[in-house]
Backbone as XML, in Angstrom:
<?xml version="1.0"?>
<chain id="A" units="angstrom">
  <residue number="1" name="UNK">
    <atom name="N" x="0.789" y="-1.479" z="0.230"/>
    <atom name="CA" x="-0.057" y="0.028" z="0.444"/>
    <atom name="C" x="1.051" y="1.631" z="0.226"/>
  </residue>
  <residue number="2" name="UNK">
    <atom name="N" x="2.331" y="1.316" z="0.984"/>
    <atom name="CA" x="3.127" y="2.208" z="0.612"/>
    <atom name="C" x="3.010" y="3.136" z="-0.658"/>
  </residue>
  <residue number="3" name="UNK">
    <atom name="N" x="2.812" y="1.551" z="-1.646"/>
    <atom name="CA" x="3.365" y="3.179" z="-3.404"/>
    <atom name="C" x="2.491" y="3.539" z="-3.353"/>
  </residue>
  <residue number="4" name="UNK">
    <atom name="N" x="1.537" y="3.578" z="-2.911"/>
    <atom name="CA" x="0.287" y="4.885" z="-3.186"/>
    <atom name="C" x="0.299" y="5.893" z="-3.072"/>
  </residue>
  <residue number="5" name="UNK">
    <atom name="N" x="1.725" y="6.265" z="-1.890"/>
    <atom name="CA" x="1.986" y="7.462" z="-1.259"/>
    <atom name="C" x="2.470" y="9.050" z="-2.640"/>
  </residue>
  <residue number="6" name="UNK">
    <atom name="N" x="2.486" y="7.648" z="-3.602"/>
    <atom name="CA" x="4.294" y="8.449" z="-5.389"/>
    <atom name="C" x="2.133" y="8.532" z="-5.811"/>
  </residue>
  <residue number="7" name="UNK">
    <atom name="N" x="2.415" y="7.639" z="-5.990"/>
    <atom name="CA" x="0.901" y="8.156" z="-7.076"/>
    <atom name="C" x="-0.090" y="9.691" z="-6.324"/>
  </residue>
  <residue number="8" name="UNK">
    <atom name="N" x="-0.673" y="9.320" z="-4.907"/>
    <atom name="CA" x="-0.806" y="10.219" z="-4.470"/>
    <atom name="C" x="-0.513" y="11.360" z="-4.486"/>
  </residue>
  <residue number="9" name="UNK">
    <atom name="N" x="0.788" y="12.089" z="-4.150"/>
    <atom name="CA" x="2.003" y="13.165" z="-4.470"/>
    <atom name="C" x="1.719" y="13.424" z="-6.297"/>
  </residue>
  <residue number="10" name="UNK">
    <atom name="N" x="1.540" y="12.672" z="-7.158"/>
    <atom name="CA" x="1.720" y="13.033" z="-8.389"/>
    <atom name="C" x="0.020" y="13.208" z="-9.135"/>
  </residue>
  <residue number="11" name="UNK">
    <atom name="N" x="-1.257" y="12.394" z="-8.590"/>
    <atom name="CA" x="-1.754" y="13.748" z="-8.824"/>
    <atom name="C" x="-2.605" y="14.926" z="-8.230"/>
  </residue>
  <residue number="12" name="UNK">
    <atom name="N" x="-1.677" y="15.097" z="-6.905"/>
    <atom name="CA" x="-2.290" y="16.041" z="-6.131"/>
    <atom name="C" x="-0.803" y="17.278" z="-7.005"/>
  </residue>
  <residue number="13" name="UNK">
    <atom name="N" x="0.234" y="17.033" z="-7.720"/>
    <atom name="CA" x="1.073" y="17.761" z="-8.127"/>
    <atom name="C" x="1.129" y="17.939" z="-9.881"/>
  </residue>
  <residue number="14" name="UNK">
    <atom name="N" x="0.972" y="16.581" z="-10.738"/>
    <atom name="CA" x="0.557" y="16.412" z="-11.925"/>
    <atom name="C" x="-0.684" y="15.282" z="-12.246"/>
  </residue>
  <residue number="15" name="UNK">
    <atom name="N" x="-0.528" y="14.622" z="-13.137"/>
    <atom name="CA" x="-1.654" y="13.744" z="-13.971"/>
    <atom name="C" x="-0.773" y="12.951" z="-13.548"/>
  </residue>
  <residue number="16" name="UNK">
    <atom name="N" x="-1.492" y="11.292" z="-14.846"/>
    <atom name="CA" x="-1.094" y="10.548" z="-14.059"/>
    <atom name="C" x="-0.306" y="9.729" z="-15.334"/>
  </residue>
  <residue number="17" name="UNK">
    <atom name="N" x="-0.150" y="10.483" z="-16.274"/>
    <atom name="CA" x="1.154" y="10.444" z="-16.977"/>
    <atom name="C" x="2.289" y="11.274" z="-16.667"/>
  </residue>
  <residue number="18" name="UNK">
    <atom name="N" x="2.381" y="11.792" z="-15.687"/>
    <atom name="CA" x="3.244" y="12.556" z="-15.473"/>
    <atom name="C" x="3.949" y="11.288" z="-14.672"/>
  </residue>
  <residue number="19" name="UNK">
    <atom name="N" x="2.913" y="10.296" z="-13.177"/>
    <atom name="CA" x="3.399" y="9.100" z="-12.618"/>
    <atom name="C" x="4.251" y="8.985" z="-12.336"/>
  </residue>
  <residue number="20" name="UNK">
    <atom name="N" x="3.531" y="8.217" z="-14.025"/>
    <atom name="CA" x="4.756" y="6.997" z="-15.400"/>
    <atom name="C" x="5.876" y="7.837" z="-15.621"/>
  </residue>
  <residue number="21" name="UNK">
    <atom name="N" x="5.937" y="9.031" z="-15.557"/>
    <atom name="CA" x="7.510" y="9.652" z="-15.602"/>
    <atom name="C" x="8.147" y="9.819" z="-14.460"/>
  </residue>
  <residue number="22" name="UNK">
    <atom name="N" x="7.502" y="10.112" z="-14.312"/>
    <atom name="CA" x="8.161" y="10.122" z="-13.616"/>
    <atom name="C" x="8.461" y="9.133" z="-12.024"/>
  </residue>
  <residue number="23" name="UNK">
    <atom name="N" x="7.938" y="8.218" z="-12.330"/>
    <atom name="CA" x="8.609" y="6.487" z="-11.600"/>
    <atom name="C" x="7.943" y="5.635" z="-12.762"/>
  </residue>
  <residue number="24" name="UNK">
    <atom name="N" x="9.458" y="5.569" z="-13.210"/>
    <atom name="CA" x="9.919" y="4.945" z="-14.583"/>
    <atom name="C" x="10.325" y="3.441" z="-14.013"/>
  </residue>
  <residue number="25" name="UNK">
    <atom name="N" x="9.435" y="2.500" z="-13.038"/>
    <atom name="CA" x="9.742" y="1.562" z="-12.381"/>
    <atom name="C" x="8.526" y="0.260" z="-13.133"/>
  </residue>
  <residue number="26" name="UNK">
    <atom name="N" x="8.257" y="-0.814" z="-13.757"/>
    <atom name="CA" x="7.162" y="-1.626" z="-13.607"/>
    <atom name="C" x="6.958" y="-2.199" z="-12.145"/>
  </residue>
  <residue number="27" name="UNK">
    <atom name="N" x="7.678" y="-2.524" z="-10.827"/>
    <atom name="CA" x="7.571" y="-2.827" z="-10.190"/>
    <atom name="C" x="6.650" y="-1.885" z="-9.330"/>
  </residue>
  <residue number="28" name="UNK">
    <atom name="N" x="7.000" y="-0.600" z="-9.459"/>
    <atom name="CA" x="6.459" y="0.349" z="-8.371"/>
    <atom name="C" x="4.129" y="0.601" z="-9.096"/>
  </residue>
  <residue number="29" name="UNK">
    <atom name="N" x="4.799" y="0.052" z="-10.871"/>
    <atom name="CA" x="3.474" y="0.305" z="-10.770"/>
    <atom name="C" x="2.849" y="-0.530" z="-10.626"/>
  </residue>
  <residue number="30" name="UNK">
    <atom name="N" x="2.633" y="-2.629" z="-10.117"/>
    <atom name="CA" x="2.340" y="-3.385" z="-9.847"/>
    <atom name="C" x="1.735" y="-2.935" z="-8.575"/>
  </residue>
  <residue number="31" name="UNK">
    <atom name="N" x="3.156" y="-2.545" z="-7.753"/>
    <atom name="CA" x="2.866" y="-2.247" z="-5.923"/>
    <atom name="C" x="2.179" y="-1.537" z="-5.644"/>
  </residue>
  <residue number="32" name="UNK">
    <atom name="N" x="1.660" y="-0.440" z="-7.200"/>
    <atom name="CA" x="0.694" y="0.579" z="-6.796"/>
    <atom name="C" x="-0.711" y="0.422" z="-6.978"/>
  </residue>
  <residue number="33" name="UNK">
    <atom name="N" x="-0.351" y="-0.532" z="-7.179"/>
    <atom name="CA" x="-1.815" y="-1.493" z="-8.370"/>
    <atom name="C" x="-2.931" y="-2.061" z="-7.183"/>
  </residue>
  <residue number="34" name="UNK">
    <atom name="N" x="-1.931" y="-2.897" z="-6.763"/>
    <atom name="CA" x="-2.349" y="-3.516" z="-5.500"/>
    <atom name="C" x="-2.790" y="-3.257" z="-4.670"/>
  </residue>
  <residue number="35" name="UNK">
    <atom name="N" x="-1.571" y="-2.026" z="-4.385"/>
    <atom name="CA" x="-2.300" y="-0.691" z="-3.119"/>
    <atom name="C" x="-3.233" y="-0.830" z="-2.944"/>
  </residue>
  <residue number="36" name="UNK">
    <atom name="N" x="-3.682" y="-0.055" z="-4.471"/>
    <atom name="CA" x="-5.064" y="0.724" z="-5.171"/>
    <atom name="C" x="-6.499" y="-0.347" z="-4.226"/>
  </residue>
  <residue number="37" name="UNK">
    <atom name="N" x="-6.483" y="-1.905" z="-4.997"/>
    <atom name="CA" x="-7.766" y="-2.893" z="-4.494"/>
    <atom name="C" x="-7.155" y="-2.666" z="-3.116"/>
  </residue>
  <residue number="38" name="UNK">
    <atom name="N" x="-5.842" y="-2.947" z="-3.083"/>
    <atom name="CA" x="-5.672" y="-3.835" z="-1.004"/>
    <atom name="C" x="-7.195" y="-2.258" z="-0.587"/>
  </residue>
  <residue number="39" name="UNK">
    <atom name="N" x="-6.647" y="-1.494" z="-1.335"/>
    <atom name="CA" x="-7.510" y="-0.305" z="0.320"/>
    <atom name="C" x="-8.637" y="-0.262" z="-0.400"/>
  </residue>
  <residue number="40" name="UNK">
    <atom name="N" x="-9.255" y="-0.649" z="-1.182"/>
    <atom name="CA" x="-10.466" y="-0.934" z="-1.485"/>
    <atom name="C" x="-10.842" y="0.519" z="-2.847"/>
  </residue>
  <residue number="41" name="UNK">
    <atom name="N" x="-9.694" y="0.791" z="-3.262"/>
    <atom name="CA" x="-9.732" y="1.599" z="-4.233"/>
    <atom name="C" x="-10.165" y="1.233" z="-5.663"/>
  </residue>
  <residue number="42" name="UNK">
    <atom name="N" x="-10.742" y="-0.055" z="-5.943"/>
    <atom name="CA" x="-10.721" y="-0.841" z="-7.740"/>
    <atom name="C" x="-10.862" y="0.135" z="-8.374"/>
  </residue>
  <residue number="43" name="UNK">
    <atom name="N" x="-12.172" y="0.526" z="-8.200"/>
    <atom name="CA" x="-12.408" y="1.971" z="-9.803"/>
    <atom name="C" x="-11.211" y="2.750" z="-10.119"/>
  </residue>
  <residue number="44" name="UNK">
    <atom name="N" x="-10.560" y="3.215" z="-9.068"/>
    <atom name="CA" x="-8.815" y="4.026" z="-9.134"/>
    <atom name="C" x="-8.404" y="2.978" z="-9.946"/>
  </residue>
  <residue number="45" name="UNK">
    <atom name="N" x="-7.700" y="1.906" z="-9.235"/>
    <atom name="CA" x="-7.043" y="0.524" z="-10.118"/>
    <atom name="C" x="-7.268" y="0.374" z="-11.190"/>
  </residue>
  <residue number="46" name="UNK">
    <atom name="N" x="-8.632" y="0.232" z="-11.489"/>
    <atom name="CA" x="-8.806" y="-0.147" z="-13.099"/>
    <atom name="C" x="-8.192" y="1.411" z="-14.095"/>
  </residue>
  <residue number="47" name="UNK">
    <atom name="N" x="-8.022" y="2.231" z="-13.576"/>
    <atom name="CA" x="-7.903" y="3.569" z="-14.547"/>
    <atom name="C" x="-6.740" y="4.047" z="-14.632"/>
  </residue>
  <residue number="48" name="UNK">
    <atom name="N" x="-6.126" y="3.451" z="-13.519"/>
    <atom name="CA" x="-4.089" y="3.599" z="-13.065"/>
    <atom name="C" x="-3.864" y="2.491" z="-14.460"/>
  </residue>
  <residue number="49" name="UNK">
    <atom name="N" x="-4.625" y="1.311" z="-14.066"/>
    <atom name="CA" x="-3.924" y="0.245" z="-15.196"/>
    <atom name="C" x="-4.686" y="0.452" z="-16.609"/>
  </residue>
  <residue number="50" name="UNK">
    <atom name="N" x="-5.390" y="1.506" z="-17.292"/>
    <atom name="CA" x="-5.981" y="1.882" z="-18.206"/>
    <atom name="C" x="-4.698" y="2.403" z="-19.018"/>
  </residue>
  <residue number="51" name="UNK">
    <atom name="N" x="-4.674" y="3.507" z="-17.995"/>
    <atom name="CA" x="-3.128" y="4.825" z="-17.689"/>
    <atom name="C" x="-1.455" y="4.234" z="-18.487"/>
  </residue>
  <residue number="52" name="UNK">
    <atom name="N" x="-1.294" y="2.765" z="-17.555"/>
    <atom name="CA" x="-0.213" y="2.090" z="-18.021"/>
    <atom name="C" x="-0.591" y="1.003" z="-19.014"/>
  </residue>
  <residue number="53" name="UNK">
    <atom name="N" x="-1.325" y="0.679" z="-19.337"/>
    <atom name="CA" x="-1.605" y="0.575" z="-20.508"/>
    <atom name="C" x="-1.384" y="1.588" z="-22.143"/>
  </residue>
  <residue number="54" name="UNK">
    <atom name="N" x="-2.031" y="2.658" z="-22.063"/>
    <atom name="CA" x="-1.678" y="3.382" z="-22.901"/>
    <atom name="C" x="0.242" y="4.480" z="-22.811"/>
  </residue>
  <residue number="55" name="UNK">
    <atom name="N" x="0.587" y="3.477" z="-21.667"/>
    <atom name="CA" x="2.690" y="3.886" z="-21.051"/>
    <atom name="C" x="2.904" y="2.837" z="-22.000"/>
  </residue>
  <residue number="56" name="UNK">
    <atom name="N" x="3.050" y="1.722" z="-21.974"/>
    <atom name="CA" x="3.404" y="0.007" z="-21.607"/>
    <atom name="C" x="3.828" y="0.581" z="-23.001"/>
  </residue>
  <residue number="57" name="UNK">
    <atom name="N" x="2.940" y="0.653" z="-23.802"/>
    <atom name="CA" x="3.814" y="0.286" z="-25.591"/>
    <atom name="C" x="4.844" y="1.022" z="-25.792"/>
  </residue>
  <residue number="58" name="UNK">
    <atom name="N" x="5.410" y="1.906" z="-25.305"/>
    <atom name="CA" x="6.392" y="3.433" z="-24.999"/>
    <atom name="C" x="7.634" y="3.015" z="-23.988"/>
  </residue>
  <residue number="59" name="UNK">
    <atom name="N" x="6.871" y="2.346" z="-23.085"/>
    <atom name="CA" x="7.707" y="2.135" z="-21.769"/>
    <atom name="C" x="9.773" y="1.981" z="-22.323"/>
  </residue>
  <residue number="60" name="UNK">
    <atom name="N" x="10.217" y="1.580" z="-22.633"/>
    <atom name="CA" x="11.689" y="1.357" z="-22.698"/>
    <atom name="C" x="11.930" y="2.162" z="-24.178"/>
  </residue>
  <residue number="61" name="UNK">
    <atom name="N" x="11.282" y="3.401" z="-24.442"/>
    <atom name="CA" x="11.757" y="4.378" z="-24.939"/>
    <atom name="C" x="11.286" y="5.538" z="-23.770"/>
  </residue>
  <residue number="62" name="UNK">
    <atom name="N" x="10.777" y="5.310" z="-23.449"/>
    <atom name="CA" x="10.416" y="5.753" z="-22.549"/>
    <atom name="C" x="11.222" y="6.099" z="-21.458"/>
  </residue>
  <residue number="63" name="UNK">
    <atom name="N" x="11.418" y="5.193" z="-20.829"/>
    <atom name="CA" x="13.203" y="5.285" z="-19.424"/>
    <atom name="C" x="14.142" y="5.566" z="-20.269"/>
  </residue>
  <residue number="64" name="UNK">
    <atom name="N" x="14.102" y="5.662" z="-21.260"/>
    <atom name="CA" x="15.833" y="5.995" z="-22.085"/>
    <atom name="C" x="16.408" y="7.838" z="-22.057"/>
  </residue>
  <residue number="65" name="UNK">
    <atom name="N" x="14.314" y="7.875" z="-21.874"/>
    <atom name="CA" x="14.798" y="9.693" z="-21.759"/>
    <atom name="C" x="15.253" y="10.824" z="-20.942"/>
  </residue>
  <residue number="66" name="UNK">
    <atom name="N" x="15.846" y="11.486" z="-20.985"/>
    <atom name="CA" x="15.964" y="12.614" z="-19.780"/>
    <atom name="C" x="14.458" y="12.923" z="-18.974"/>
  </residue>
  <residue number="67" name="UNK">
    <atom name="N" x="15.252" y="13.906" z="-18.007"/>
    <atom name="CA" x="13.474" y="14.688" z="-17.816"/>
    <atom name="C" x="12.884" y="15.822" z="-18.468"/>
  </residue>
  <residue number="68" name="UNK">
    <atom name="N" x="14.772" y="15.870" z="-18.910"/>
    <atom name="CA" x="13.597" y="17.270" z="-19.802"/>
    <atom name="C" x="12.967" y="16.806" z="-21.293"/>
  </residue>
  <residue number="69" name="UNK">
    <atom name="N" x="14.012" y="15.676" z="-21.859"/>
    <atom name="CA" x="13.935" y="14.997" z="-23.061"/>
    <atom name="C" x="11.642" y="14.365" z="-23.160"/>
  </residue>
  <residue number="70" name="UNK">
    <atom name="N" x="11.068" y="14.044" z="-21.564"/>
    <atom name="CA" x="10.023" y="13.226" z="-21.233"/>
    <atom name="C" x="9.754" y="14.586" z="-21.008"/>
  </residue>
  <residue number="71" name="UNK">
    <atom name="N" x="9.302" y="15.435" z="-20.750"/>
    <atom name="CA" x="8.163" y="16.716" z="-20.856"/>
    <atom name="C" x="7.662" y="16.927" z="-23.032"/>
  </residue>
  <residue number="72" name="UNK">
    <atom name="N" x="8.471" y="16.859" z="-23.192"/>
    <atom name="CA" x="8.182" y="17.284" z="-24.448"/>
    <atom name="C" x="8.049" y="15.891" z="-25.279"/>
  </residue>
  <residue number="73" name="UNK">
    <atom name="N" x="7.626" y="14.859" z="-24.765"/>
    <atom name="CA" x="7.864" y="13.202" z="-25.374"/>
    <atom name="C" x="6.689" y="13.142" z="-24.915"/>
  </residue>
  <residue number="74" name="UNK">
    <atom name="N" x="6.104" y="13.751" z="-23.334"/>
    <atom name="CA" x="4.774" y="13.281" z="-22.993"/>
    <atom name="C" x="4.252" y="14.128" z="-23.876"/>
  </residue>
  <residue number="75" name="UNK">
    <atom name="N" x="4.857" y="15.185" z="-23.702"/>
    <atom name="CA" x="2.899" y="16.378" z="-25.295"/>
    <atom name="C" x="3.665" y="16.045" z="-26.487"/>
  </residue>
  <residue number="76" name="UNK">
    <atom name="N" x="4.271" y="15.424" z="-26.792"/>
    <atom name="CA" x="4.276" y="15.691" z="-29.134"/>
    <atom name="C" x="3.527" y="14.153" z="-29.151"/>
  </residue>
  <residue number="77" name="UNK">
    <atom name="N" x="3.981" y="13.507" z="-28.207"/>
    <atom name="CA" x="4.175" y="11.666" z="-29.163"/>
    <atom name="C" x="1.703" y="11.489" z="-29.160"/>
  </residue>
  <residue number="78" name="UNK">
    <atom name="N" x="1.445" y="12.672" z="-28.080"/>
    <atom name="CA" x="0.152" y="11.212" z="-28.516"/>
    <atom name="C" x="-0.415" y="11.680" z="-26.744"/>
  </residue>
  <residue number="79" name="UNK">
    <atom name="N" x="0.284" y="10.965" z="-26.916"/>
    <atom name="CA" x="-0.120" y="9.850" z="-25.051"/>
    <atom name="C" x="-0.780" y="10.380" z="-23.811"/>
  </residue>
  <residue number="80" name="UNK">
    <atom name="N" x="-0.401" y="12.452" z="-24.028"/>
    <atom name="CA" x="-1.029" y="12.629" z="-22.962"/>
    <atom name="C" x="-2.489" y="13.089" z="-23.428"/>
  </residue>
  <residue number="81" name="UNK">
    <atom name="N" x="-2.847" y="13.264" z="-24.665"/>
    <atom name="CA" x="-3.556" y="13.756" z="-24.516"/>
    <atom name="C" x="-5.321" y="12.179" z="-24.694"/>
  </residue>
  <residue number="82" name="UNK">
    <atom name="N" x="-4.399" y="10.981" z="-24.671"/>
    <atom name="CA" x="-4.460" y="9.603" z="-24.625"/>
    <atom name="C" x="-5.286" y="9.087" z="-22.877"/>
  </residue>
  <residue number="83" name="UNK">
    <atom name="N" x="-3.975" y="9.948" z="-22.329"/>
    <atom name="CA" x="-4.106" y="9.882" z="-20.627"/>
    <atom name="C" x="-5.280" y="10.533" z="-20.433"/>
  </residue>
  <residue number="84" name="UNK">
    <atom name="N" x="-5.587" y="12.106" z="-21.404"/>
    <atom name="CA" x="-6.263" y="13.054" z="-20.189"/>
    <atom name="C" x="-8.071" y="12.643" z="-19.781"/>
  </residue>
  <residue number="85" name="UNK">
    <atom name="N" x="-8.499" y="11.764" z="-20.711"/>
    <atom name="CA" x="-9.848" y="10.785" z="-20.046"/>
    <atom name="C" x="-10.197" y="10.692" z="-18.004"/>
  </residue>
  <residue number="86" name="UNK">
    <atom name="N" x="-8.741" y="9.930" z="-18.606"/>
    <atom name="CA" x="-8.677" y="8.633" z="-17.276"/>
    <atom name="C" x="-8.319" y="9.473" z="-16.608"/>
  </residue>
  <residue number="87" name="UNK">
    <atom name="N" x="-7.363" y="10.794" z="-16.508"/>
    <atom name="CA" x="-6.743" y="11.391" z="-15.768"/>
    <atom name="C" x="-7.891" y="12.471" z="-15.164"/>
  </residue>
  <residue number="88" name="UNK">
    <atom name="N" x="-9.084" y="12.857" z="-15.883"/>
    <atom name="CA" x="-9.854" y="13.490" z="-15.846"/>
    <atom name="C" x="-10.144" y="12.350" z="-14.665"/>
  </residue>
  <residue number="89" name="UNK">
    <atom name="N" x="-10.718" y="11.502" z="-15.185"/>
    <atom name="CA" x="-11.874" y="10.670" z="-14.456"/>
    <atom name="C" x="-11.947" y="9.730" z="-12.972"/>
  </residue>
  <residue number="90" name="UNK">
    <atom name="N" x="-10.509" y="10.168" z="-12.891"/>
    <atom name="CA" x="-9.057" y="9.570" z="-11.465"/>
    <atom name="C" x="-9.410" y="10.614" z="-10.381"/>
  </residue>
  <residue number="91" name="UNK">
    <atom name="N" x="-9.470" y="12.213" z="-10.414"/>
    <atom name="CA" x="-9.448" y="13.503" z="-10.135"/>
    <atom name="C" x="-10.900" y="12.963" z="-9.811"/>
  </residue>
  <residue number="92" name="UNK">
    <atom name="N" x="-11.839" y="12.841" z="-10.557"/>
    <atom name="CA" x="-13.528" y="12.867" z="-10.826"/>
    <atom name="C" x="-13.681" y="11.731" z="-9.251"/>
  </residue>
  <residue number="93" name="UNK">
    <atom name="N" x="-12.661" y="11.037" z="-9.124"/>
    <atom name="CA" x="-12.991" y="9.787" z="-7.874"/>
    <atom name="C" x="-12.036" y="9.933" z="-6.611"/>
  </residue>
  <residue number="94" name="UNK">
    <atom name="N" x="-11.161" y="11.306" z="-6.927"/>
    <atom name="CA" x="-9.834" y="11.656" z="-5.948"/>
    <atom name="C" x="-11.043" y="13.006" z="-5.382"/>
  </residue>
  <residue number="95" name="UNK">
    <atom name="N" x="-11.711" y="13.881" z="-5.561"/>
    <atom name="CA" x="-12.347" y="15.036" z="-4.708"/>
    <atom name="C" x="-13.685" y="13.532" z="-4.402"/>
  </residue>
  <residue number="96" name="UNK">
    <atom name="N" x="-13.960" y="12.649" z="-4.893"/>
    <atom name="CA" x="-14.710" y="12.202" z="-3.266"/>
    <atom name="C" x="-14.424" y="11.607" z="-2.374"/>
  </residue>
  <residue number="97" name="UNK">
    <atom name="N" x="-12.928" y="11.193" z="-2.010"/>
    <atom name="CA" x="-12.332" y="10.706" z="-0.915"/>
    <atom name="C" x="-12.098" y="12.496" z="-0.478"/>
  </residue>
  <residue number="98" name="UNK">
    <atom name="N" x="-12.165" y="11.794" z="0.841"/>
    <atom name="CA" x="-11.805" y="12.868" z="2.287"/>
    <atom name="C" x="-10.060" y="12.588" z="1.885"/>
  </residue>
  <residue number="99" name="UNK">
    <atom name="N" x="-10.533" y="15.480" z="1.719"/>
    <atom name="CA" x="-9.040" y="15.479" z="1.373"/>
    <atom name="C" x="-8.315" y="15.164" z="0.214"/>
  </residue>
  <residue number="100" name="UNK">
    <atom name="N" x="-9.318" y="14.559" z="-0.650"/>
    <atom name="CA" x="-8.723" y="14.711" z="-2.361"/>
    <atom name="C" x="-7.037" y="13.678" z="-1.158"/>
  </residue>
  <residue number="101" name="UNK">
    <atom name="N" x="-7.265" y="12.768" z="-0.799"/>
    <atom name="CA" x="-6.179" y="11.814" z="-0.329"/>
    <atom name="C" x="-6.181" y="10.797" z="-0.318"/>
  </residue>
  <residue number="102" name="UNK">
    <atom name="N" x="-5.203" y="9.650" z="-1.961"/>
    <atom name="CA" x="-5.233" y="8.054" z="-1.031"/>
    <atom name="C" x="-4.791" y="7.925" z="0.543"/>
  </residue>
  <residue number="103" name="UNK">
    <atom name="N" x="-3.507" y="8.389" z="0.751"/>
    <atom name="CA" x="-3.882" y="8.598" z="2.261"/>
    <atom name="C" x="-3.968" y="8.124" z="2.943"/>
  </residue>
  <residue number="104" name="UNK">
    <atom name="N" x="-5.645" y="8.894" z="3.091"/>
    <atom name="CA" x="-6.405" y="9.333" z="3.753"/>
    <atom name="C" x="-7.202" y="8.127" z="3.932"/>
  </residue>
  <residue number="105" name="UNK">
    <atom name="N" x="-6.708" y="7.626" z="3.104"/>
    <atom name="CA" x="-7.477" y="5.485" z="3.308"/>
    <atom name="C" x="-7.033" y="4.913" z="3.753"/>
  </residue>
  <residue number="106" name="UNK">
    <atom name="N" x="-5.425" y="5.138" z="3.617"/>
    <atom name="CA" x="-4.686" y="3.849" z="4.701"/>
    <atom name="C" x="-5.181" y="3.767" z="6.308"/>
  </residue>
  <residue number="107" name="UNK">
    <atom name="N" x="-5.902" y="5.399" z="6.674"/>
    <atom name="CA" x="-6.524" y="4.832" z="7.969"/>
    <atom name="C" x="-7.820" y="4.386" z="7.691"/>
  </residue>
  <residue number="108" name="UNK">
    <atom name="N" x="-8.714" y="4.273" z="7.127"/>
    <atom name="CA" x="-9.613" y="3.565" z="6.795"/>
    <atom name="C" x="-9.717" y="2.271" z="6.695"/>
  </residue>
  <residue number="109" name="UNK">
    <atom name="N" x="-8.644" y="1.678" z="6.258"/>
    <atom name="CA" x="-8.280" y="0.842" z="5.595"/>
    <atom name="C" x="-7.849" y="-0.048" z="7.145"/>
  </residue>
  <residue number="110" name="UNK">
    <atom name="N" x="-7.125" y="0.500" z="8.244"/>
    <atom name="CA" x="-6.891" y="0.389" z="9.498"/>
    <atom name="C" x="-8.048" y="-0.359" z="10.154"/>
  </residue>
  <residue number="111" name="UNK">
    <atom name="N" x="-8.467" y="0.941" z="10.052"/>
    <atom name="CA" x="-10.121" y="0.435" z="11.259"/>
    <atom name="C" x="-10.503" y="-0.866" z="10.629"/>
  </residue>
  <residue number="112" name="UNK">
    <atom name="N" x="-11.179" y="-1.289" z="9.025"/>
    <atom name="CA" x="-11.990" y="-1.854" z="8.541"/>
    <atom name="C" x="-11.393" y="-3.087" z="9.243"/>
  </residue>
  <residue number="113" name="UNK">
    <atom name="N" x="-9.368" y="-3.259" z="9.499"/>
    <atom name="CA" x="-8.881" y="-4.252" z="8.660"/>
    <atom name="C" x="-7.577" y="-4.383" z="10.106"/>
  </residue>
  <residue number="114" name="UNK">
    <atom name="N" x="-8.422" y="-3.927" z="11.385"/>
    <atom name="CA" x="-6.530" y="-3.997" z="12.447"/>
    <atom name="C" x="-6.145" y="-5.679" z="12.183"/>
  </residue>
  <residue number="115" name="UNK">
    <atom name="N" x="-6.518" y="-6.163" z="11.905"/>
    <atom name="CA" x="-5.784" y="-7.621" z="12.176"/>
    <atom name="C" x="-4.744" y="-8.577" z="11.177"/>
  </residue>
  <residue number="116" name="UNK">
    <atom name="N" x="-4.562" y="-7.249" z="9.803"/>
    <atom name="CA" x="-4.236" y="-7.314" z="9.063"/>
    <atom name="C" x="-2.859" y="-6.029" z="9.096"/>
  </residue>
  <residue number="117" name="UNK">
    <atom name="N" x="-2.833" y="-5.721" z="10.363"/>
    <atom name="CA" x="-1.410" y="-4.151" z="10.701"/>
    <atom name="C" x="-0.838" y="-5.183" z="11.413"/>
  </residue>
  <residue number="118" name="UNK">
    <atom name="N" x="0.056" y="-4.531" z="10.464"/>
    <atom name="CA" x="1.394" y="-5.773" z="11.587"/>
    <atom name="C" x="1.677" y="-4.283" z="12.310"/>
  </residue>
  <residue number="119" name="UNK">
    <atom name="N" x="1.920" y="-4.043" z="13.767"/>
    <atom name="CA" x="2.748" y="-2.963" z="14.750"/>
    <atom name="C" x="3.948" y="-2.880" z="14.200"/>
  </residue>
  <residue number="120" name="UNK">
    <atom name="N" x="4.847" y="-2.385" z="14.296"/>
    <atom name="CA" x="6.194" y="-1.494" z="13.634"/>
    <atom name="C" x="6.982" y="-1.928" z="14.725"/>
  </residue>
  <residue number="121" name="UNK">
    <atom name="N" x="6.003" y="-1.925" z="16.115"/>
    <atom name="CA" x="7.526" y="-2.127" z="16.972"/>
    <atom name="C" x="6.446" y="-2.976" z="17.973"/>
  </residue>
  <residue number="122" name="UNK">
    <atom name="N" x="7.407" y="-3.631" z="18.967"/>
    <atom name="CA" x="7.117" y="-4.258" z="20.013"/>
    <atom name="C" x="6.171" y="-3.521" z="21.025"/>
  </residue>
  <residue number="123" name="UNK">
    <atom name="N" x="6.469" y="-2.284" z="21.008"/>
    <atom name="CA" x="5.588" y="-1.270" z="21.536"/>
    <atom name="C" x="4.083" y="-1.629" z="22.224"/>
  </residue>
  <residue number="124" name="UNK">
    <atom name="N" x="3.821" y="-1.493" z="23.824"/>
    <atom name="CA" x="2.651" y="-2.589" z="22.866"/>
    <atom name="C" x="1.595" y="-0.674" z="23.864"/>
  </residue>
  <residue number="125" name="UNK">
    <atom name="N" x="1.780" y="0.100" z="24.355"/>
    <atom name="CA" x="1.731" y="1.865" z="23.941"/>
    <atom name="C" x="1.472" y="2.255" z="22.210"/>
  </residue>
  <residue number="126" name="UNK">
    <atom name="N" x="1.811" y="1.909" z="21.413"/>
    <atom name="CA" x="1.695" y="2.083" z="20.188"/>
    <atom name="C" x="0.368" y="1.700" z="19.811"/>
  </residue>
</chain>
């Protein structure tokens, strides 16, 4: 679930496409998708998967680009136009979340499933 934090920041500052541009890591994609599902944000997970499916054919090219090159590529390649409808839908779902934050869903998850949460310390006062 921790991987969803990067997506939360990306959606606050940029958009879905920029998320993939800033985090060009397939493992992070998988962990983020799984985290969204675990948090019960299945519609967001589906939109995230769709956005990835648009980016996937370009992945090997995209990971070779510098940050400055990526900025131009993202707009010029037409990928941004393809992602925009998904981004709008994703943003609409975020608007329905308290504080417009995926991170807030971690607290709700912990309250729903305390048995799944592993204590970070042995301290009984935590």
